[in-house]
Short mmCIF file of C-alpha atoms in Angstrom, two decimals:
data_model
loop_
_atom_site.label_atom_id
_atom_site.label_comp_id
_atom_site.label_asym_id
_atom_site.label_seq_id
_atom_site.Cartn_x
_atom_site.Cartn_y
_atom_site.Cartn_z
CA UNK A 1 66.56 85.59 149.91
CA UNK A 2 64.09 87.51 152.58
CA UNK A 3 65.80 85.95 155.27
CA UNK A 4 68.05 88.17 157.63
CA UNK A 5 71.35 86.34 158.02
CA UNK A 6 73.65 86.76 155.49
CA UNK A 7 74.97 83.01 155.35
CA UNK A 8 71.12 82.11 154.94
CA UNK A 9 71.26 83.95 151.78
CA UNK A 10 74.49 82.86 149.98
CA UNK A 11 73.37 79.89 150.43
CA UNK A 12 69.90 80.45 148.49
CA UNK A 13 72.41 82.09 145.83
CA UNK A 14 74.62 78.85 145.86
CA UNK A 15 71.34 76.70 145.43
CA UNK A 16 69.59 79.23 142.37
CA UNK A 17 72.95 79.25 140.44
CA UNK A 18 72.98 75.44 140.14
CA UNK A 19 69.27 75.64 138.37
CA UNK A 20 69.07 78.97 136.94
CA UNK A 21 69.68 77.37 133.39
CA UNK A 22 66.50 75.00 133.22
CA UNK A 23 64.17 77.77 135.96
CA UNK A 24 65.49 80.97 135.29
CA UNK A 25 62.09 82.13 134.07
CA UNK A 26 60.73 81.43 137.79
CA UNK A 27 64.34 82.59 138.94
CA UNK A 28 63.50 86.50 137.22
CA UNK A 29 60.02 87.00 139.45
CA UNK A 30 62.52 87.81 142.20
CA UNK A 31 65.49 88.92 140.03
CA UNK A 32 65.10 92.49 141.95
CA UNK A 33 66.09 90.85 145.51
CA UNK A 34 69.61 89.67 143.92
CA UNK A 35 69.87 93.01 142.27
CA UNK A 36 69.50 94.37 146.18
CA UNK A 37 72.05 92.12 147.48
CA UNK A 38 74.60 93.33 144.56
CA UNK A 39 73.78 96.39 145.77
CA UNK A 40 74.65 95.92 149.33
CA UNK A 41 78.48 96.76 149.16
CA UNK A 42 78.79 95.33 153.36
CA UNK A 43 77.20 91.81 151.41
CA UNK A 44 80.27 89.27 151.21
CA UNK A 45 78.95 87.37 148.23
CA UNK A 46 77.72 90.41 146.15
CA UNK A 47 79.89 89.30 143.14
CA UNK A 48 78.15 85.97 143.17
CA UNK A 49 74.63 87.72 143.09
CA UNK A 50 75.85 89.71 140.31
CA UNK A 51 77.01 86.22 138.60
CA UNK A 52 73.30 84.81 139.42
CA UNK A 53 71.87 87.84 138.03
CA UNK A 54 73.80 88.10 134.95
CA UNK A 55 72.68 84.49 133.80
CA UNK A 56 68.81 85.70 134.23
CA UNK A 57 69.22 88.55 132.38
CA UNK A 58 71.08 86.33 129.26
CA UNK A 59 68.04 84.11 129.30
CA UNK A 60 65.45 87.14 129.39
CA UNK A 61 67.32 88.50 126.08
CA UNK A 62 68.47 91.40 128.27
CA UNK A 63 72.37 91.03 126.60
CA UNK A 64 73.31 94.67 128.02
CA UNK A 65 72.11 94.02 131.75
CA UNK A 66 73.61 90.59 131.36
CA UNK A 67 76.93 92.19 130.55
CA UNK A 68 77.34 94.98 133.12
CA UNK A 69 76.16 92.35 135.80
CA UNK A 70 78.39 89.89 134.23
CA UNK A 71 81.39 92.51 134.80
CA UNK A 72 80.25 93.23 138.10
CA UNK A 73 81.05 89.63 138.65
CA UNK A 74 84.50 89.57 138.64
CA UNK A 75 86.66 86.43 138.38
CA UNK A 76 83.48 84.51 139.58
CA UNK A 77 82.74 85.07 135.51
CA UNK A 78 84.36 82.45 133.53
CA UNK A 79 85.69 83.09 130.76
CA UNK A 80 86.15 79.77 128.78
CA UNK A 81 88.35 79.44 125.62
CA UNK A 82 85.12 79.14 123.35
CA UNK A 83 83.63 82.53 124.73
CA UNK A 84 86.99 84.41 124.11
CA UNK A 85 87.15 82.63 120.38
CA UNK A 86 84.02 83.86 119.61
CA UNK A 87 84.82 87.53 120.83
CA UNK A 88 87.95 87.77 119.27
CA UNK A 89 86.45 86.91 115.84
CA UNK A 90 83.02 89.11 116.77
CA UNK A 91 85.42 91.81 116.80
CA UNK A 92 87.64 91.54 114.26
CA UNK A 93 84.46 92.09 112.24
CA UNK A 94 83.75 95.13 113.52
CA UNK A 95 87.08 96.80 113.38
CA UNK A 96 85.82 99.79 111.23
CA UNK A 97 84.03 100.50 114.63
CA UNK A 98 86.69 102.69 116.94
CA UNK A 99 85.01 101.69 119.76
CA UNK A 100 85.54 97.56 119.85
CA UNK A 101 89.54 98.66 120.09
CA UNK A 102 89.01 98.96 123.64
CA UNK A 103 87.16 95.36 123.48
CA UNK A 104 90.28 93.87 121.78
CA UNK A 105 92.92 95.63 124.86
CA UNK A 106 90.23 93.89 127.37
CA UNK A 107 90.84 90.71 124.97
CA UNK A 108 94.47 91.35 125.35
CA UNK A 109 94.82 91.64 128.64
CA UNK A 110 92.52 88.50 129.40
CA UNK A 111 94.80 86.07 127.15
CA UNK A 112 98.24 87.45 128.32
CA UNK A 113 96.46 86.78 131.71
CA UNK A 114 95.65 83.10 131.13
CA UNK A 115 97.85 80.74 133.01
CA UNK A 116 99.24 79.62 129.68
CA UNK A 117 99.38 82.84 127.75
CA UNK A 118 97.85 82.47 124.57
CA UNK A 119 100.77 84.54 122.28
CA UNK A 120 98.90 83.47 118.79
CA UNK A 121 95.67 85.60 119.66
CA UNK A 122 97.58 88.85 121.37
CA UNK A 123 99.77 89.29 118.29
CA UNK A 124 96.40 88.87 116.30
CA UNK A 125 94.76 91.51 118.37
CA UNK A 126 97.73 93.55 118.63
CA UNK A 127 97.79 93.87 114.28
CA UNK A 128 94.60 94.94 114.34
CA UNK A 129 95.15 97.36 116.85
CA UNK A 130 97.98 98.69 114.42
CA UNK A 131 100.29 98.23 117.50
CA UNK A 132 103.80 96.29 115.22
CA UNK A 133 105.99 97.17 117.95
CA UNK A 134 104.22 94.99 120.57
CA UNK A 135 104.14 92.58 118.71
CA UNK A 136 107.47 92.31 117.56
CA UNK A 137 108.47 92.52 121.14
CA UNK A 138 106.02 89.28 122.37
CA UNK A 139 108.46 87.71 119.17
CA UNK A 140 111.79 88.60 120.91
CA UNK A 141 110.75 87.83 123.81
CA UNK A 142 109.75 84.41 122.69
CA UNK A 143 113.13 83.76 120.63
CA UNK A 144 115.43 84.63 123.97
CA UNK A 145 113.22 82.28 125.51
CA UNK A 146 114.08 79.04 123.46
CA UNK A 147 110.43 79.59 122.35
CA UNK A 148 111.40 79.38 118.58
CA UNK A 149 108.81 77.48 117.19
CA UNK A 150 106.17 79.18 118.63
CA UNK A 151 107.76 82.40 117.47
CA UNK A 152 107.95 80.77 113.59
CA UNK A 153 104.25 79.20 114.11
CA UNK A 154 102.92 83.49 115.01
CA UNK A 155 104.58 84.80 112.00
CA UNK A 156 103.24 82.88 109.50
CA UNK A 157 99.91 82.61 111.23
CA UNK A 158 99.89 86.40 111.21
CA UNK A 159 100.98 86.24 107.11
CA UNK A 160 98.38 83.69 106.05
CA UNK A 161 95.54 85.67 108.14
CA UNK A 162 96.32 88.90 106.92
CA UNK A 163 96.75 88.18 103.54
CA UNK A 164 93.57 88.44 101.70
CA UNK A 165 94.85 85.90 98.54
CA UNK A 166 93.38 82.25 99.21
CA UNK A 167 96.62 80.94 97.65
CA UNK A 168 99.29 83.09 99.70
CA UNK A 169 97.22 81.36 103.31
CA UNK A 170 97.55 77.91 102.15
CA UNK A 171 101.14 77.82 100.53
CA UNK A 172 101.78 79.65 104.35
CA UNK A 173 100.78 77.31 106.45
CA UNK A 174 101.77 74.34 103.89
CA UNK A 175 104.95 76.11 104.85
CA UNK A 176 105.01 74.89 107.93
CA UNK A 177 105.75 71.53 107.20
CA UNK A 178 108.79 72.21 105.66
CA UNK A 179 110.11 74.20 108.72
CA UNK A 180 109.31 71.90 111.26
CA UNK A 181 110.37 68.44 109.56
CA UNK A 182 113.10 67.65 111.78
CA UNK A 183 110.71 67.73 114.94
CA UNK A 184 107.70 66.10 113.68
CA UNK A 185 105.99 65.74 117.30
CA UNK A 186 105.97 69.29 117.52
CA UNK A 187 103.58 70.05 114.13
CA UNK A 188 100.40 68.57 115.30
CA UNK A 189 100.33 71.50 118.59
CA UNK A 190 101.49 74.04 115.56
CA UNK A 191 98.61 73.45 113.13
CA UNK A 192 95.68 72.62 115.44
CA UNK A 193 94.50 75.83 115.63
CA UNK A 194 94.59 76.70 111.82
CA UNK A 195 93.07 73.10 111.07
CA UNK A 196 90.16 74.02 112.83
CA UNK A 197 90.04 77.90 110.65
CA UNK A 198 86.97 78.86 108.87
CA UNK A 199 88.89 78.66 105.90
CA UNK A 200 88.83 75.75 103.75
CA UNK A 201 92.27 76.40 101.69
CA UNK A 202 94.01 77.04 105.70
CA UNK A 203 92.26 74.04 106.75
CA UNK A 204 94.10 72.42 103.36
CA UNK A 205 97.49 73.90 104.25
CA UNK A 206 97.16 72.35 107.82
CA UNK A 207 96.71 69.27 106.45
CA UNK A 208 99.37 68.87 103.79
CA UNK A 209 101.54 70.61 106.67
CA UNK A 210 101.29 67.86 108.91
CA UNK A 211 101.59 64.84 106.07
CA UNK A 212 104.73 66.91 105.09
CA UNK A 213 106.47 66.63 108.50
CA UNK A 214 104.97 63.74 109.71
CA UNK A 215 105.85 61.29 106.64
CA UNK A 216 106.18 57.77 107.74
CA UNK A 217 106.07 58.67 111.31
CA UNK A 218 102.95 57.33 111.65
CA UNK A 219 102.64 60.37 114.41
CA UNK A 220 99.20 59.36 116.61
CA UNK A 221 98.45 63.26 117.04
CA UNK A 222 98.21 63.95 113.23
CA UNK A 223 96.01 60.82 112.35
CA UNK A 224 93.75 62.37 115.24
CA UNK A 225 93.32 65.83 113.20
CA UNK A 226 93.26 64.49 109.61
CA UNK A 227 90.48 62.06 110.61
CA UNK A 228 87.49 64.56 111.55
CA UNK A 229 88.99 66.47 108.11
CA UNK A 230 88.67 63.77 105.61
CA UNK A 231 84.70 64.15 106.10
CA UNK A 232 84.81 68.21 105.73
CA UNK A 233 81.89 69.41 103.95
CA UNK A 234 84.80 71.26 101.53
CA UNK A 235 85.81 68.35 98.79
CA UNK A 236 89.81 69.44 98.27
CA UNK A 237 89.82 69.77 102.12
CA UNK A 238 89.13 65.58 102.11
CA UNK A 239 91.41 65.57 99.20
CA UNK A 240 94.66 66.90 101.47
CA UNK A 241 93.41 64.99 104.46
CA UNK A 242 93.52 61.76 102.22
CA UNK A 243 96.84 62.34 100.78
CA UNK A 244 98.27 63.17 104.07
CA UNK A 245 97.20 60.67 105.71
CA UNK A 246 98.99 58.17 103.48
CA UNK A 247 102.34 60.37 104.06
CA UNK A 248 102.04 60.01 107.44
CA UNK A 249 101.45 56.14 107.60
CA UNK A 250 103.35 54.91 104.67
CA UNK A 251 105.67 51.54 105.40
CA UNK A 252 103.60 51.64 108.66
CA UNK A 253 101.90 48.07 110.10
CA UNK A 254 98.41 47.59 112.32
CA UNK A 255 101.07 47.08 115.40
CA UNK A 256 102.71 50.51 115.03
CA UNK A 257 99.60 52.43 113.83
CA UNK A 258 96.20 50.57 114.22
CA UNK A 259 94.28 53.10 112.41
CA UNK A 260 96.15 52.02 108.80
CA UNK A 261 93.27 49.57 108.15
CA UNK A 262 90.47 51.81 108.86
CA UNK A 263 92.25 54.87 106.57
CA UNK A 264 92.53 51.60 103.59
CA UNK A 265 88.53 50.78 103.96
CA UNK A 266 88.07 54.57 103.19
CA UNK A 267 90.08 54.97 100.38
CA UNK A 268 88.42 51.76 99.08
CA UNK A 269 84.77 53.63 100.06
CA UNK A 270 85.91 56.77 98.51
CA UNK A 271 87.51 55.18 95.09
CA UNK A 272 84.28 52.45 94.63
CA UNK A 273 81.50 55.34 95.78
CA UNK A 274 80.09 56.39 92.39
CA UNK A 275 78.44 59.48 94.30
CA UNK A 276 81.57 60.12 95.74
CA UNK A 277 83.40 64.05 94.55
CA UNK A 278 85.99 63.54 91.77
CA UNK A 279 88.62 65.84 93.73
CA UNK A 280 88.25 63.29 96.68
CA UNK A 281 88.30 60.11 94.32
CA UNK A 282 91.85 62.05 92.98
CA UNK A 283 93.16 62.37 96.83
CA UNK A 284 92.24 58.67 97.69
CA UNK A 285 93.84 57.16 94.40
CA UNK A 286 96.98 58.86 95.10
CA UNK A 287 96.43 58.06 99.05
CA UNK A 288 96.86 54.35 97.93
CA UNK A 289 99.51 54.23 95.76
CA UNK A 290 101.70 56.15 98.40
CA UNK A 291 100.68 53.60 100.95
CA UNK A 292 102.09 50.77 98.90
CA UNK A 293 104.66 52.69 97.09
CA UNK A 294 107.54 50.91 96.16
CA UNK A 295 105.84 46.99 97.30
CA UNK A 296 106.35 48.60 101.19
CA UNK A 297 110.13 48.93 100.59
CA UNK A 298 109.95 52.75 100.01
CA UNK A 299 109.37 55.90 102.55
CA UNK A 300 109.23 59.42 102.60
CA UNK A 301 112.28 61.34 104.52
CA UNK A 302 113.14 64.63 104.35
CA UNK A 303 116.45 64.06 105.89
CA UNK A 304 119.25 61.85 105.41
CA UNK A 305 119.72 58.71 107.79
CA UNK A 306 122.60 61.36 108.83
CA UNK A 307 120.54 64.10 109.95
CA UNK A 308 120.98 65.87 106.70
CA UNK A 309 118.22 67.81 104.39
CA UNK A 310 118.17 65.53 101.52
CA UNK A 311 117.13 67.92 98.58
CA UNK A 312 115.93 65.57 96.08
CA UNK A 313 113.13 64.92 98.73
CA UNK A 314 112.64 68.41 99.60
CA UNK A 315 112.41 69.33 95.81
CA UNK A 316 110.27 66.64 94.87
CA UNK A 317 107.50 67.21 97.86
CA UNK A 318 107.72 70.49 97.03
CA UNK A 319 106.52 70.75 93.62
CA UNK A 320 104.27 67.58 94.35
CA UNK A 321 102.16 70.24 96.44
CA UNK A 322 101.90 72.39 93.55
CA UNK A 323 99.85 69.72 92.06
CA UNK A 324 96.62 72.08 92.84
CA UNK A 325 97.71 74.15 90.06
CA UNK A 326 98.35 70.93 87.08
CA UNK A 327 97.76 67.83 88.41
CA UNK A 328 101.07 65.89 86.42
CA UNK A 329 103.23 67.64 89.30
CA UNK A 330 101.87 64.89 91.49
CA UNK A 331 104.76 62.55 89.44
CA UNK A 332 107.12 64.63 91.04
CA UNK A 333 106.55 62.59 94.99
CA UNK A 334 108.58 60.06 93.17
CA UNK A 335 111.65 61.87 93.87
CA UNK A 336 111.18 61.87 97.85
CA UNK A 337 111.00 58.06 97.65
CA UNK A 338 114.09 56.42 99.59
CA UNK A 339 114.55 52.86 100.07
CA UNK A 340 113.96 51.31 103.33
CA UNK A 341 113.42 47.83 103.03
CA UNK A 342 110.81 46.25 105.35
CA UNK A 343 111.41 43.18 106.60
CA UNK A 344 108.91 41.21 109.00
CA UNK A 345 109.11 38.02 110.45
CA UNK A 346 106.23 35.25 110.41
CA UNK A 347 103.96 36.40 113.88
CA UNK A 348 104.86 32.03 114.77
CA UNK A 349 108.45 31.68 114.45
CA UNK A 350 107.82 27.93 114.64
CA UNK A 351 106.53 28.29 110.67
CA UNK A 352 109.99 29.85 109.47
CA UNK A 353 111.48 27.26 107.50
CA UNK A 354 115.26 26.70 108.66
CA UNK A 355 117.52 26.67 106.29
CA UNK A 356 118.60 23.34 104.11
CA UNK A 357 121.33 21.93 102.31
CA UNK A 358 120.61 19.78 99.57
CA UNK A 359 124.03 17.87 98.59
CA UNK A 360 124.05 15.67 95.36
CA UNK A 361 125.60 12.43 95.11
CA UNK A 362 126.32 9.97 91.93
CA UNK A 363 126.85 6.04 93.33
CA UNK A 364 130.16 4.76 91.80
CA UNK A 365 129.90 2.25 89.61
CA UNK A 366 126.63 3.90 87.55
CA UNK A 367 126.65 4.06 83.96
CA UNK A 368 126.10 8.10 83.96
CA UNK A 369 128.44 10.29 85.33
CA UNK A 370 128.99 13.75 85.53
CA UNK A 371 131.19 15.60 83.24
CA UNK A 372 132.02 17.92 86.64
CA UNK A 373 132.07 17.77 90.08
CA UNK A 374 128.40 18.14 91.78
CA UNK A 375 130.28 20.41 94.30
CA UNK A 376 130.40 22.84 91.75
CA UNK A 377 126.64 23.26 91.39
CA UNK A 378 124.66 24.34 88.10
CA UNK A 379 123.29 22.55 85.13
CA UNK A 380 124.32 19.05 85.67
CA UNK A 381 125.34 17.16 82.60
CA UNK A 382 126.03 13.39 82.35
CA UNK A 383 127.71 11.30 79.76
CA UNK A 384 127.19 7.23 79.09
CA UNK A 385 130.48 5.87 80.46
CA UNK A 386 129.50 2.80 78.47
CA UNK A 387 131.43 1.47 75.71
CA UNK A 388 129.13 -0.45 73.91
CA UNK A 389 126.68 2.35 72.83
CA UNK A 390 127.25 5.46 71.54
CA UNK A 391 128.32 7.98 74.18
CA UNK A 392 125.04 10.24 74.87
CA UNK A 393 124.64 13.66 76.65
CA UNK A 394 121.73 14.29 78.35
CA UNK A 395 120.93 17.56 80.67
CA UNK A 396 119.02 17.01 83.62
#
């Protein structure tokens, strides 16, 4: 840094950003020199001393240094999706404050920014902001654009986090399962967000959203977000990752979804662990009996195998969820059970067994006959064609 040509020290910059993190104490006994070349408006790389400075003051505890160098930074500051989660909920706690509104328009402007716009968090922002009209036009804008799913998936992640009744979120984003049923690859992008919310009865909804539109898809990309859920620290959380689990995979085989033997050693675990949480115990029971409903004959289809809504199904899902409230309801999955028989050859077609004819045939001549043809098949009765004993009937 106390050399004189300028490439000499970008390059000391280039070398003190790549250890900063492990030496920034030794880094911040000459954290005045990179404050100079920030300084130095004819220095090319002043935005990357202002990046190199910025980390030194975070690790000295200096937050407010760290942030005006950190602005001073420009696009050399990265803003990863993790830092702009954590602001965005920082500030939503501090609303009553006039002053973080200007944070959230900076938090606006960053997301519509992103090269994949992230619509869910400016609407978000823009409610808080008590700005309706934007956000209704981000929504129009998204329905002209064929974007109608992500238009559906904003409202009713707007309702269920504005709504300050527990039971109003989940039934919301339970919701969502019904809407999206006919495109069941689409749910698992939907929910992912709200099945990662701080929430436990959203976290529940997310779950029993994707069982309810993935149902005997055996869908790859909902397995992969109900598994980290069925060990949530929240026991009816486990309970809805259980049970929709087994919606997902039912009448589905180790070839088409390899995970179905893992998810049966856990509901065995769960059911036989005497530590276990009764609410869990009640979401694994009723995980296995779905999985084998019907001896593997049944599945569950909220459509018709003509692309129709089949209402008995809908109905009977429906109340099923309600469950939470009285636990008979969960009688009521019975009505979303349609037959779909499941036949599987032996994996060695040498071991099928062909198919034989046995043909009867009496030797003319004997002294029991039948009283019918043998072509005609039955109970075969004969009768003593003899004449010296008495004539004698005998089933065989």
């Amino acid at each position: 840094l106390d050399e004189d040509e300028p490439q000499l020290k970008e390059f000391a910059l280039h070398k003190l950003n790549a250890v900063v993190n492990d030496f920034w104490a030794e880094i911040s006994e000459s954290v005045d020199k990179i404050e100079v070349l920030y300084e130095d408006e004819s220095f090319r790389s002043r935005q990357f001393a202002a990046l190199v400075a910025s980390k030194v003051f975070y690790h000295l505890g200096a937050f407010e240094e760290s942030l005006n160098y950190a602005l001073g930074a420009g696009d050399l500051f990265n803003v990863n999706d993790g830092m702009l989660a954590y602001s965005l909920k920082v500030c939503m706690s501090l609303m009553q404050n006039k002053q973080f509104r200007n944070v959230l328009r900076v938090l606006v402007k960053i997301y519509i920014n992103l090269e994949k716009p992230d619509f869910i968090n400016v609407c978000q922002c823009l409610i808080f902001l008590d700005d309706p009209q934007a956000v209704s036009d981000i929504l129009e804008k998204l329905v002209r654009e064929d974007n109608l799913l992500m238009a559906y998936q904003i409202c009713f992640d707007l309702y269920e986090s504005s709504d300050v009744n527990d039971d109003v979120r989940r039934a919301a984003v339970e919701s969502l399962g019904f809407i999206l049923f006919r495109t069941p690859e689409q749910c698992p992008s939907v929910v992912s967000l709200l099945s990662g919310s701080y929430n436990p009865h959203v976290r529940y909804g997310a779950a029993m959203a994707l069982g309810i539109c993935c149902s005997g898809t055996g869908n790859k990309e909902a397995i992969n977000l109900l598994e980290p859920m069925t060990n949530d620290p929240v026991n009816y959380v486990r309970q809805g990752a259980l049970i929709s689990s087994a919606l997902i995979m039912i009448q589905q085989t180790e070839i088409t979804c390899p995970k179905v033997s893992q998810f049966r050693q856990l509901y065995s675990k769960v059911i036989n662990d005497k530590h276990d949480d009764v609410m869990a115990k009640f979401g694994a029971i009723l995980a296995q009996g779905i999985l084998d409903a019907g001896g593997h004959n049944v599945t569950i289809s909220l459509q018709s195998r003509t692309g129709h809504t089949h209402m008995p199904s809908v109905v009977g899902v429906l109340v099923f969820t309600q469950f939470w409230f009285w636990f008979p309801l969960s009688h009521f999955l019975s009505l979303a059970f349609t037959p779909e028989p499941n036949f599987q050859l032996l994996e060695n077609p040498a071991r099928v067994m062909p198919a034989q004819l046995k043909v009867l045939s009496m030797p003319e001549g004997t002294r029991y006959q039948p009283f019918k043809p043998l072509s005609i098949g039955g109970i075969i009765t004969l009768r003593d064609t003899s004449e010296e004993e008495e004539q004698l009937v005998e089933p065989v």
